[in-house]
Amino acid sequence: MARRSAADKAETHAQIVQHAAEAFRTHGSAVGIGDVMSNLGLTHGGFYRHFTNKDELLVEAVTKSLVEVADKLERAAEKAPPGTALAAIINTYLSLEHLRHPESWCVLATLAPEMARQPGAVRKRLDGALQQYMHRLSRFLPGATDAERAKHFLVLFSGMAGAIAMARVMSDKDMREQILAMFRAYYLATFASTPSGGA
Amino acid sequence: MARRSAADKAETHAQIVQHAAEAFRTHGSAVGIGDVMSNLGLTHGGFYRHFTNKDELLVEAVTKSLVEVADKLERAAEKAPPGTALAAIINTYLSLEHLRHPESWCVLATLAPEMARQPGAVRKRLDGALQQYMHRLSRFLPGATDAERAKHFLVLFSGMAGAIAMARVMSDKDMREQILAMFRAYYLATFASTPSGGA
DNA sequence: TGTACATCAGTGAACGCGCGTTCACTGATGTAC
DNA sequence: TGTACATCAGTGAACGCGCGTTCACTGATGTAC
């Protein structure tokens, strides 16, 4: 209709990013701008008051997704009894809740290959967000140096993302959930059997 | 132009599947039918003499991709000295060649989330092809029973697929390749340190 | 505090474009005799 | 082996549709005095 206050604009912007972050994780990055806007009761034309183009939205949505999940995992780690922080992270990441709700969980398990296919400039920014994610979470991993903890982070998180993605390909629900439990047991045994991942 | 011999038709069909298998792995499953056909010097209309719709092509292309990679990994395993078959599989899967050539390697590392988003009937058939892939390769994994070997297969292959996908998100070439080497060392040490994966 | 004007968030029609699918048509291949 | 006819692989125009992006317009918000 007409001009909105600066606060309203900021809220609309945040809502666009939030809804896009969910829609991209559920349906892939091909989700249309019109879909995102109409779900907020807006029309597609207004989109360009907030973003120069769709790539911009993808970068913000993926970044938001990573921050959101880092928040969740950090919260789980900090609530866990001493010495069990990493186990709590693994249990949270490889949960039924994650398997069943792609829209509010790890973007790597739903969009990693699409991220890898983005043009250079976009990929650089996605990569940057991923580095932030790693820097926030690698402190929970075992290792004497930052480099060692980063190494363990990459192995664990790429493995768990692959596990969720693989489980989601399975068409039988029971099999999918059984396999998830198996993955969980494996990663707990391999990465968190000796209490070593405390903050 | 006009009608072709039965042999010609079979060859055209195979070429469509082959080219689609490469294009889907490179650019995602949104690659158009027109692109696939024109790359073979054909026009889009003829596509429907070979497939009832695009889903059919996706199923055949993914199946072909999995068979192709299973062939490669089996060949590597069988060429390896006794007791090093699994190490050969891991070295082949986590190779620079794989990282750099999505078009002729693992479809899980490039399309897993898109496969998971397919409608039920399609997903069931993709899942079936994945089960075949598992049955062909799990004999190289350690374990006393089929179930145990299948379990190890799932952990190793979902982990390695996640590793390739994660490495490809990195925008810096050197970092990507360093991280791949790190993944390779990790999976070799964890799954193939004790010779146990012989055929 | 009140007024006049510039700004700009959001609207909705329009743009060019590419998609999956259909279909009348063509002419070489396959087949029945 | 030769002929007549049916089949059908491939063509290319056409279909409806949805996409990302642009733009003239609207009217409430923000601001200068």
Short mmCIF file of C-alpha atoms (C1' of nucleotides) in Angstrom, two decimals:
data_model
loop_
_atom_site.label_atom_id
_atom_site.label_comp_id
_atom_site.label_asym_id
_atom_site.label_seq_id
_atom_site.Cartn_x
_atom_site.Cartn_y
_atom_site.Cartn_z
CA MET A 1 0.00 0.00 0.00
CA ALA A 2 2.18 2.85 1.17
CA ARG A 3 5.39 3.63 2.99
CA ARG A 4 6.06 1.80 6.30
CA SER A 5 8.13 2.80 9.32
CA ALA A 6 11.79 1.84 9.55
CA ALA A 7 10.96 -0.67 12.29
CA ASP A 8 8.26 -2.25 10.13
CA LYS A 9 10.71 -2.52 7.26
CA ALA A 10 13.30 -4.25 9.42
CA GLU A 11 10.68 -6.70 10.64
CA THR A 12 9.47 -7.44 7.11
CA HIS A 13 13.06 -7.99 6.00
CA ALA A 14 13.64 -10.43 8.86
CA GLN A 15 10.40 -12.26 8.05
CA ILE A 16 11.34 -12.62 4.39
CA VAL A 17 14.70 -14.10 5.37
CA GLN A 18 13.14 -16.38 7.96
CA HIS A 19 10.49 -17.71 5.65
CA ALA A 20 12.94 -18.14 2.77
CA ALA A 21 15.33 -19.98 5.09
CA GLU A 22 12.58 -22.47 5.88
CA ALA A 23 11.25 -22.76 2.33
CA PHE A 24 14.73 -23.26 0.81
CA ARG A 25 15.51 -26.02 3.31
CA THR A 26 12.19 -27.73 2.61
CA HIS A 27 11.96 -27.36 -1.17
CA GLY A 28 15.40 -26.34 -2.37
CA SER A 29 16.78 -23.02 -3.54
CA ALA A 30 14.45 -22.96 -6.55
CA VAL A 31 11.59 -21.73 -4.34
CA GLY A 32 10.18 -18.60 -5.98
CA ILE A 33 10.25 -15.06 -4.67
CA GLY A 34 6.50 -14.86 -5.21
CA ASP A 35 5.93 -17.86 -2.95
CA VAL A 36 8.04 -16.39 -0.17
CA MET A 37 6.35 -12.98 -0.34
CA SER A 38 2.78 -14.23 -0.67
CA ASN A 39 3.27 -16.44 2.38
CA LEU A 40 3.85 -13.22 4.33
CA GLY A 41 0.78 -11.56 2.84
CA LEU A 42 2.92 -9.39 0.55
CA THR A 43 3.31 -9.23 -3.23
CA HIS A 44 6.45 -10.09 -5.18
CA GLY A 45 7.20 -6.52 -6.31
CA GLY A 46 8.11 -5.33 -2.83
CA PHE A 47 10.91 -7.86 -2.60
CA TYR A 48 13.31 -5.51 -4.38
CA ARG A 49 13.00 -2.86 -1.64
CA HIS A 50 14.83 -5.40 0.56
CA PHE A 51 17.22 -7.29 -1.73
CA THR A 52 19.00 -6.42 -4.97
CA ASN A 53 18.30 -9.91 -6.31
CA LYS A 54 17.52 -13.49 -5.34
CA ASP A 55 21.17 -14.41 -4.70
CA GLU A 56 21.19 -11.87 -1.90
CA LEU A 57 18.24 -13.62 -0.31
CA LEU A 58 19.91 -17.01 -0.62
CA VAL A 59 23.04 -15.76 1.13
CA GLU A 60 21.04 -14.20 3.98
CA ALA A 61 18.76 -17.23 4.32
CA VAL A 62 21.62 -19.74 4.44
CA THR A 63 23.52 -17.55 6.91
CA LYS A 64 20.41 -17.28 9.09
CA SER A 65 19.92 -21.05 8.94
CA LEU A 66 23.47 -21.71 10.08
CA VAL A 67 23.26 -19.22 12.95
CA GLU A 68 19.94 -20.70 14.07
CA VAL A 69 21.30 -24.25 14.17
CA ALA A 70 24.54 -23.15 15.85
CA ASP A 71 22.35 -21.52 18.53
CA LYS A 72 20.42 -24.75 19.06
CA LEU A 73 23.52 -26.92 19.26
CA GLU A 74 25.31 -24.48 21.56
CA ARG A 75 22.29 -24.38 23.85
CA ALA A 76 22.19 -28.20 23.96
CA ALA A 77 25.92 -28.32 24.73
CA GLU A 78 25.70 -25.75 27.49
CA LYS A 79 22.73 -27.43 29.15
CA ALA A 80 24.53 -30.81 29.22
CA PRO A 81 26.31 -32.12 32.34
CA PRO A 82 30.08 -31.41 32.38
CA GLY A 83 32.03 -33.59 29.98
CA THR A 84 29.00 -34.49 27.87
CA ALA A 85 28.74 -31.38 25.70
CA LEU A 86 29.81 -33.11 22.50
CA ALA A 87 27.50 -36.04 23.13
CA ALA A 88 24.65 -33.57 23.56
CA ILE A 89 25.54 -31.92 20.24
CA ILE A 90 25.59 -35.27 18.45
CA ASN A 91 22.30 -36.37 20.03
CA THR A 92 20.69 -33.09 19.08
CA TYR A 93 22.00 -33.07 15.52
CA LEU A 94 21.12 -36.71 14.88
CA SER A 95 17.66 -36.44 16.45
CA LEU A 96 14.30 -37.53 15.06
CA GLU A 97 13.33 -33.87 15.34
CA HIS A 98 16.11 -32.95 12.87
CA LEU A 99 15.31 -35.82 10.49
CA ARG A 100 11.64 -34.85 10.39
CA HIS A 101 12.02 -31.07 10.21
CA PRO A 102 14.40 -30.00 7.47
CA GLU A 103 12.84 -26.53 7.52
CA SER A 104 14.36 -25.63 10.87
CA TRP A 105 17.57 -27.61 10.94
CA CYS A 106 20.87 -28.06 9.14
CA VAL A 107 21.13 -26.36 5.78
CA LEU A 108 24.11 -28.52 4.82
CA ALA A 109 21.92 -31.62 4.90
CA THR A 110 19.39 -29.98 2.58
CA LEU A 111 21.31 -27.55 0.37
CA ALA A 112 25.03 -28.39 0.35
CA PRO A 113 25.19 -29.47 -3.31
CA GLU A 114 23.14 -26.46 -4.41
CA MET A 115 25.46 -24.20 -2.42
CA ALA A 116 28.46 -25.78 -4.18
CA ARG A 117 26.89 -24.92 -7.57
CA GLN A 118 26.50 -21.19 -6.87
CA PRO A 119 28.59 -18.71 -8.85
CA GLY A 120 31.89 -17.64 -7.25
CA ALA A 121 30.79 -14.45 -5.49
CA VAL A 122 27.78 -16.10 -3.87
CA ARG A 123 29.73 -19.21 -2.93
CA LYS A 124 32.38 -17.09 -1.22
CA ARG A 125 29.78 -15.55 1.05
CA LEU A 126 28.13 -18.89 1.81
CA ASP A 127 31.57 -20.25 2.57
CA GLY A 128 32.16 -17.34 4.95
CA ALA A 129 28.97 -18.15 6.85
CA LEU A 130 30.07 -21.78 7.05
CA GLN A 131 33.44 -20.72 8.52
CA GLN A 132 31.58 -18.74 11.19
CA TYR A 133 29.51 -21.81 11.97
CA MET A 134 32.67 -23.86 12.32
CA HIS A 135 34.38 -21.29 14.53
CA ARG A 136 31.41 -21.19 16.86
CA LEU A 137 31.11 -24.94 17.26
CA SER A 138 34.62 -26.34 16.95
CA ARG A 139 35.42 -25.41 20.57
CA PHE A 140 33.28 -28.40 21.59
CA LEU A 141 35.42 -30.81 19.58
CA PRO A 142 38.47 -32.64 20.97
CA GLY A 143 41.93 -31.39 19.95
CA ALA A 144 44.80 -29.39 21.42
CA THR A 145 44.90 -26.67 18.75
CA ASP A 146 42.31 -24.72 16.76
CA ALA A 147 43.45 -26.54 13.63
CA GLU A 148 42.92 -29.93 15.23
CA ARG A 149 39.49 -29.02 16.54
CA ALA A 150 38.55 -27.62 13.11
CA LYS A 151 39.66 -30.89 11.53
CA HIS A 152 37.48 -32.90 13.90
CA PHE A 153 34.59 -30.51 13.34
CA LEU A 154 34.78 -31.01 9.57
CA VAL A 155 34.85 -34.79 9.79
CA LEU A 156 32.02 -34.98 12.33
CA PHE A 157 29.73 -32.37 10.77
CA SER A 158 30.17 -33.40 7.14
CA GLY A 159 29.60 -37.00 8.25
CA MET A 160 26.47 -36.19 10.21
CA ALA A 161 25.10 -33.98 7.40
CA GLY A 162 25.68 -36.85 4.97
CA ALA A 163 23.96 -39.19 7.41
CA ILE A 164 20.82 -37.03 7.62
CA ALA A 165 20.77 -36.56 3.85
CA MET A 166 21.20 -40.30 3.25
CA ALA A 167 18.48 -41.23 5.77
CA ARG A 168 16.09 -38.81 4.06
CA VAL A 169 16.56 -40.55 0.72
CA MET A 170 15.19 -43.80 2.20
CA SER A 171 11.50 -44.04 1.32
CA ASP A 172 10.48 -46.28 4.22
CA LYS A 173 9.85 -44.31 7.40
CA ASP A 174 10.80 -47.08 9.82
CA MET A 175 14.03 -47.82 7.95
CA ARG A 176 14.89 -44.13 7.87
CA GLU A 177 14.45 -43.79 11.61
CA GLN A 178 16.25 -47.03 12.43
CA ILE A 179 19.19 -45.94 10.32
CA LEU A 180 19.25 -42.59 12.07
CA ALA A 181 19.49 -44.36 15.44
CA MET A 182 22.35 -46.42 14.07
CA PHE A 183 24.18 -43.29 12.87
CA ARG A 184 23.66 -41.69 16.27
CA ALA A 185 25.11 -44.69 18.08
CA TYR A 186 28.09 -44.74 15.72
CA TYR A 187 28.97 -41.04 16.02
CA LEU A 188 28.49 -41.06 19.80
CA ALA A 189 30.79 -44.07 20.14
CA THR A 190 33.41 -42.65 17.79
CA PHE A 191 33.50 -39.00 18.84
CA ALA A 192 32.05 -38.83 22.34
CA SER A 193 32.80 -42.14 24.05
CA THR A 194 35.62 -40.67 26.17
CA PRO A 195 34.36 -37.48 27.83
CA SER A 196 36.58 -34.95 26.12
CA GLY A 197 34.37 -32.39 24.46
CA GLY A 198 33.61 -30.06 27.39
CA ALA A 199 33.52 -26.32 26.88
CA MET B 1 13.73 -36.65 -39.49
CA ALA B 2 12.22 -40.08 -39.86
CA ARG B 3 12.00 -43.46 -38.24
CA ARG B 4 15.25 -45.06 -36.95
CA SER B 5 16.18 -48.70 -36.52
CA ALA B 6 15.57 -50.43 -33.20
CA ALA B 7 19.32 -50.47 -32.54
CA ASP B 8 19.56 -46.73 -33.20
CA LYS B 9 16.69 -46.11 -30.81
CA ALA B 10 18.35 -48.11 -28.04
CA GLU B 11 21.56 -46.17 -28.55
CA THR B 12 19.77 -42.82 -28.49
CA HIS B 13 17.99 -43.85 -25.31
CA ALA B 14 21.29 -44.79 -23.68
CA GLN B 15 22.86 -41.50 -24.80
CA ILE B 16 19.99 -39.47 -23.36
CA VAL B 17 20.35 -41.26 -20.01
CA GLN B 18 24.13 -40.90 -20.05
CA HIS B 19 24.10 -37.21 -20.84
CA ALA B 20 21.31 -36.52 -18.34
CA ALA B 21 23.24 -38.43 -15.67
CA GLU B 22 26.20 -36.11 -16.22
CA ALA B 23 24.16 -32.92 -16.52
CA PHE B 24 22.09 -33.64 -13.40
CA ARG B 25 25.24 -34.29 -11.37
CA THR B 26 26.85 -31.09 -12.63
CA HIS B 27 23.90 -28.69 -12.53
CA GLY B 28 21.22 -30.38 -10.45
CA SER B 29 17.99 -32.09 -11.42
CA ALA B 30 16.52 -28.84 -12.78
CA VAL B 31 18.48 -29.29 -16.03
CA GLY B 32 15.98 -29.04 -18.88
CA ILE B 33 14.98 -31.74 -21.32
CA GLY B 34 15.78 -29.37 -24.19
CA ASP B 35 19.36 -29.00 -22.94
CA VAL B 36 19.87 -32.73 -22.72
CA MET B 37 18.43 -33.40 -26.18
CA SER B 38 20.15 -30.52 -27.98
CA ASN B 39 23.49 -31.66 -26.57
CA LEU B 40 22.97 -34.89 -28.50
CA GLY B 41 22.01 -33.01 -31.68
CA LEU B 42 18.32 -33.84 -31.19
CA THR B 43 15.25 -31.72 -30.52
CA HIS B 44 13.17 -31.79 -27.34
CA GLY B 45 10.04 -33.28 -28.94
CA GLY B 46 11.64 -36.68 -29.53
CA PHE B 47 12.25 -37.12 -25.83
CA TYR B 48 8.75 -38.52 -25.34
CA ARG B 49 9.42 -41.46 -27.65
CA HIS B 50 11.85 -42.63 -24.94
CA PHE B 51 10.33 -41.53 -21.61
CA THR B 52 6.80 -40.89 -20.41
CA ASN B 53 8.00 -37.84 -18.48
CA LYS B 54 11.01 -36.20 -16.84
CA ASP B 55 10.72 -38.19 -13.62
CA GLU B 56 11.36 -41.32 -15.63
CA LEU B 57 14.60 -39.80 -16.91
CA LEU B 58 15.67 -38.81 -13.41
CA VAL B 59 15.17 -42.35 -12.15
CA GLU B 60 17.13 -43.87 -15.04
CA ALA B 61 19.89 -41.27 -14.81
CA VAL B 62 20.38 -41.67 -11.06
CA THR B 63 20.32 -45.46 -11.41
CA LYS B 64 22.89 -45.27 -14.19
CA SER B 65 25.08 -42.98 -12.08
CA LEU B 66 25.04 -45.38 -9.16
CA VAL B 67 25.86 -48.39 -11.34
CA GLU B 68 28.70 -46.49 -13.01
CA VAL B 69 30.30 -45.52 -9.69
CA ALA B 70 29.78 -49.00 -8.22
CA ASP B 71 31.64 -50.33 -11.29
CA LYS B 72 34.53 -47.95 -10.71
CA LEU B 73 34.80 -48.73 -7.01
CA GLU B 74 34.52 -52.48 -7.58
CA ARG B 75 37.23 -52.31 -10.21
CA ALA B 76 39.50 -50.39 -7.82
CA ALA B 77 38.83 -52.93 -5.07
CA GLU B 78 39.51 -55.90 -7.28
CA LYS B 79 42.74 -54.46 -8.63
CA ALA B 80 44.07 -53.79 -5.10
CA PRO B 81 46.47 -56.19 -3.35
CA PRO B 82 44.75 -58.70 -1.02
CA GLY B 83 43.51 -57.13 2.19
CA THR B 84 43.54 -53.58 0.83
CA ALA B 85 40.27 -53.60 -1.10
CA LEU B 86 38.46 -51.25 1.27
CA ALA B 87 41.42 -48.87 1.37
CA ALA B 88 41.36 -48.80 -2.43
CA ILE B 89 37.64 -47.97 -2.38
CA ILE B 90 38.17 -45.13 0.09
CA ASN B 91 41.14 -43.77 -1.87
CA THR B 92 39.15 -43.89 -5.08
CA TYR B 93 36.02 -42.32 -3.62
CA LEU B 94 37.89 -39.56 -1.82
CA SER B 95 40.16 -38.78 -4.78
CA LEU B 96 40.91 -35.42 -6.38
CA GLU B 97 39.41 -36.89 -9.54
CA HIS B 98 36.07 -37.33 -7.73
CA LEU B 99 36.19 -33.87 -6.14
CA ARG B 100 36.87 -32.22 -9.50
CA HIS B 101 34.48 -34.24 -11.64
CA PRO B 102 30.99 -34.35 -10.17
CA GLU B 103 29.61 -35.26 -13.60
CA SER B 104 31.08 -38.76 -13.53
CA TRP B 105 31.12 -39.61 -9.85
CA CYS B 106 28.85 -40.08 -6.85
CA VAL B 107 25.28 -38.90 -7.30
CA LEU B 108 24.74 -38.86 -3.53
CA ALA B 109 27.31 -36.10 -3.16
CA THR B 110 25.54 -33.98 -5.78
CA LEU B 111 21.84 -34.88 -5.63
CA ALA B 112 21.00 -36.55 -2.31
CA PRO B 113 18.81 -33.69 -0.98
CA GLU B 114 17.04 -33.37 -4.32
CA MET B 115 16.42 -37.12 -4.33
CA ALA B 116 14.94 -36.86 -0.83
CA ARG B 117 12.48 -34.20 -2.09
CA GLN B 118 11.03 -36.32 -4.91
CA PRO B 119 7.41 -37.46 -4.70
CA GLY B 120 6.83 -40.91 -3.15
CA ALA B 121 6.74 -43.06 -6.28
CA VAL B 122 9.96 -41.59 -7.67
CA ARG B 123 11.71 -41.73 -4.32
CA LYS B 124 10.83 -45.40 -3.96
CA ARG B 125 12.59 -46.21 -7.22
CA LEU B 126 15.63 -44.08 -6.38
CA ASP B 127 15.75 -45.80 -3.04
CA GLY B 128 15.67 -49.16 -4.81
CA ALA B 129 18.68 -48.19 -6.94
CA LEU B 130 20.48 -47.11 -3.77
CA GLN B 131 19.78 -50.49 -2.16
CA GLN B 132 21.33 -52.19 -5.20
CA TYR B 133 24.37 -49.97 -4.86
CA MET B 134 24.66 -50.94 -1.20
CA HIS B 135 24.26 -54.65 -1.91
CA ARG B 136 26.99 -54.55 -4.52
CA LEU B 137 29.51 -52.74 -2.35
CA SER B 138 28.84 -53.80 1.22
CA ARG B 139 30.72 -57.08 0.72
CA PHE B 140 33.92 -55.01 0.93
CA LEU B 141 33.01 -53.68 4.37
CA PRO B 142 34.00 -55.39 7.63
CA GLY B 143 31.32 -57.30 9.55
CA ALA B 144 30.28 -60.89 10.20
CA THR B 145 26.71 -60.59 8.88
CA ASP B 146 25.05 -58.83 5.95
CA ALA B 147 23.34 -56.50 8.41
CA GLU B 148 26.63 -55.53 10.00
CA ARG B 149 28.32 -54.91 6.66
CA ALA B 150 25.29 -52.86 5.53
CA LYS B 151 25.57 -50.80 8.69
CA HIS B 152 29.25 -50.08 8.05
CA PHE B 153 28.49 -49.30 4.41
CA LEU B 154 25.91 -46.71 5.40
CA VAL B 155 28.19 -44.98 7.88
CA LEU B 156 31.17 -44.93 5.53
CA PHE B 157 29.35 -43.95 2.35
CA SER B 158 27.08 -41.31 3.85
CA GLY B 159 30.13 -39.88 5.61
CA MET B 160 32.25 -39.81 2.48
CA ALA B 161 29.39 -38.32 0.42
CA GLY B 162 28.98 -35.61 3.06
CA ALA B 163 32.74 -35.04 2.95
CA ILE B 164 32.79 -34.50 -0.82
CA ALA B 165 29.72 -32.26 -0.64
CA MET B 166 31.23 -30.21 2.19
CA ALA B 167 34.59 -29.85 0.41
CA ARG B 168 32.80 -28.61 -2.72
CA VAL B 169 31.11 -25.82 -0.76
CA MET B 170 34.53 -24.35 0.12
CA SER B 171 35.32 -21.58 -2.33
CA ASP B 172 39.10 -21.75 -2.04
CA LYS B 173 40.59 -24.45 -4.24
CA ASP B 174 43.61 -25.16 -2.05
CA MET B 175 41.50 -25.40 1.09
CA ARG B 176 39.05 -27.69 -0.67
CA GLU B 177 41.81 -30.06 -1.74
CA GLN B 178 43.61 -29.97 1.61
CA ILE B 179 40.39 -30.81 3.38
CA LEU B 180 39.78 -33.67 1.01
CA ALA B 181 43.21 -35.12 1.86
CA MET B 182 42.35 -34.79 5.53
CA PHE B 183 39.04 -36.62 5.02
CA ARG B 184 40.85 -39.36 3.11
CA ALA B 185 43.38 -39.85 5.91
CA TYR B 186 40.59 -39.96 8.48
CA TYR B 187 38.42 -42.52 6.71
CA LEU B 188 41.41 -44.71 5.84
CA ALA B 189 42.56 -44.70 9.47
CA THR B 190 39.08 -45.38 10.82
CA PHE B 191 37.77 -47.95 8.36
CA ALA B 192 40.79 -49.50 6.69
CA SER B 193 43.64 -49.38 9.17
CA THR B 194 43.38 -53.09 9.99
CA PRO B 195 43.26 -55.07 6.76
CA SER B 196 39.77 -56.46 6.99
CA GLY B 197 37.91 -55.43 3.90
CA GLY B 198 39.06 -58.08 1.45
CA ALA B 199 36.58 -59.55 -0.97
"C1'" DT C 1 3.51 22.17 17.55
"C1'" DG C 2 2.02 22.58 12.83
"C1'" DT C 3 2.66 22.54 7.93
"C1'" DA C 4 4.68 21.39 3.42
"C1'" DC C 5 7.22 18.35 0.97
"C1'" DA C 6 10.43 14.48 -0.04
"C1'" DT C 7 10.98 9.76 0.63
"C1'" DC C 8 10.12 5.15 -0.17
"C1'" DA C 9 7.58 0.29 1.37
"C1'" DG C 10 4.52 -2.08 -0.92
"C1'" DT C 11 1.24 -2.88 -5.27
"C1'" DG C 12 0.25 -5.10 -9.43
"C1'" DA C 13 0.74 -5.04 -14.45
"C1'" DA C 14 4.16 -5.99 -17.69
"C1'" DC C 15 8.73 -7.67 -19.69
"C1'" DG C 16 11.35 -11.58 -21.73
"C1'" DC C 17 12.45 -16.08 -20.95
"C1'" DG C 18 12.59 -21.09 -20.29
"C1'" DC C 19 10.18 -24.90 -18.69
"C1'" DG C 20 7.46 -29.74 -19.46
"C1'" DT C 21 4.33 -31.57 -22.45
"C1'" DT C 22 1.39 -32.21 -26.77
"C1'" DC C 23 0.68 -32.94 -31.50
"C1'" DA C 24 0.38 -32.92 -36.69
"C1'" DC C 25 3.73 -34.02 -39.69
"C1'" DT C 26 8.03 -36.45 -42.23
"C1'" DG C 27 9.95 -40.23 -44.20
"C1'" DA C 28 12.96 -44.26 -43.29
"C1'" DT C 29 12.33 -48.81 -41.13
"C1'" DG C 30 9.83 -53.02 -40.33
"C1'" DT C 31 6.53 -56.38 -41.92
"C1'" DA C 32 3.01 -59.04 -44.44
"C1'" DC C 33 2.24 -61.12 -48.70
"C1'" DT D 1 13.10 -61.10 -53.86
"C1'" DG D 2 9.86 -57.45 -54.63
"C1'" DT D 3 5.99 -54.62 -53.44
"C1'" DA D 4 2.55 -52.28 -50.56
"C1'" DC D 5 1.52 -50.62 -46.30
"C1'" DA D 6 1.80 -49.82 -41.24
"C1'" DT D 7 4.77 -48.19 -37.79
"C1'" DC D 8 7.09 -44.87 -35.29
"C1'" DA D 9 11.84 -41.94 -34.19
"C1'" DG D 10 12.54 -37.54 -34.60
"C1'" DT D 11 10.89 -32.45 -35.90
"C1'" DG D 12 9.39 -28.04 -34.63
"C1'" DA D 13 5.42 -25.08 -33.62
"C1'" DA D 14 2.31 -24.42 -30.01
"C1'" DC D 15 0.13 -24.87 -25.25
"C1'" DG D 16 -0.12 -23.01 -20.45
"C1'" DC D 17 2.60 -21.85 -16.79
"C1'" DG D 18 5.83 -19.83 -13.52
"C1'" DC D 19 10.06 -17.58 -13.02
"C1'" DG D 20 13.19 -13.10 -11.84
"C1'" DT D 21 13.13 -8.47 -12.58
"C1'" DT D 22 11.31 -3.66 -13.78
"C1'" DC D 23 8.44 0.22 -13.19
"C1'" DA D 24 4.70 3.79 -12.72
"C1'" DC D 25 1.90 4.43 -9.08
"C1'" DT D 26 -0.15 4.91 -3.94
"C1'" DG D 27 -0.13 7.07 0.24
"C1'" DA D 28 1.76 6.82 4.98
"C1'" DT D 29 6.18 8.03 7.16
"C1'" DG D 30 10.07 10.99 7.93
"C1'" DT D 31 11.97 15.56 7.88
"C1'" DA D 32 12.91 20.51 7.30
"C1'" DC D 33 11.30 24.80 8.71
#
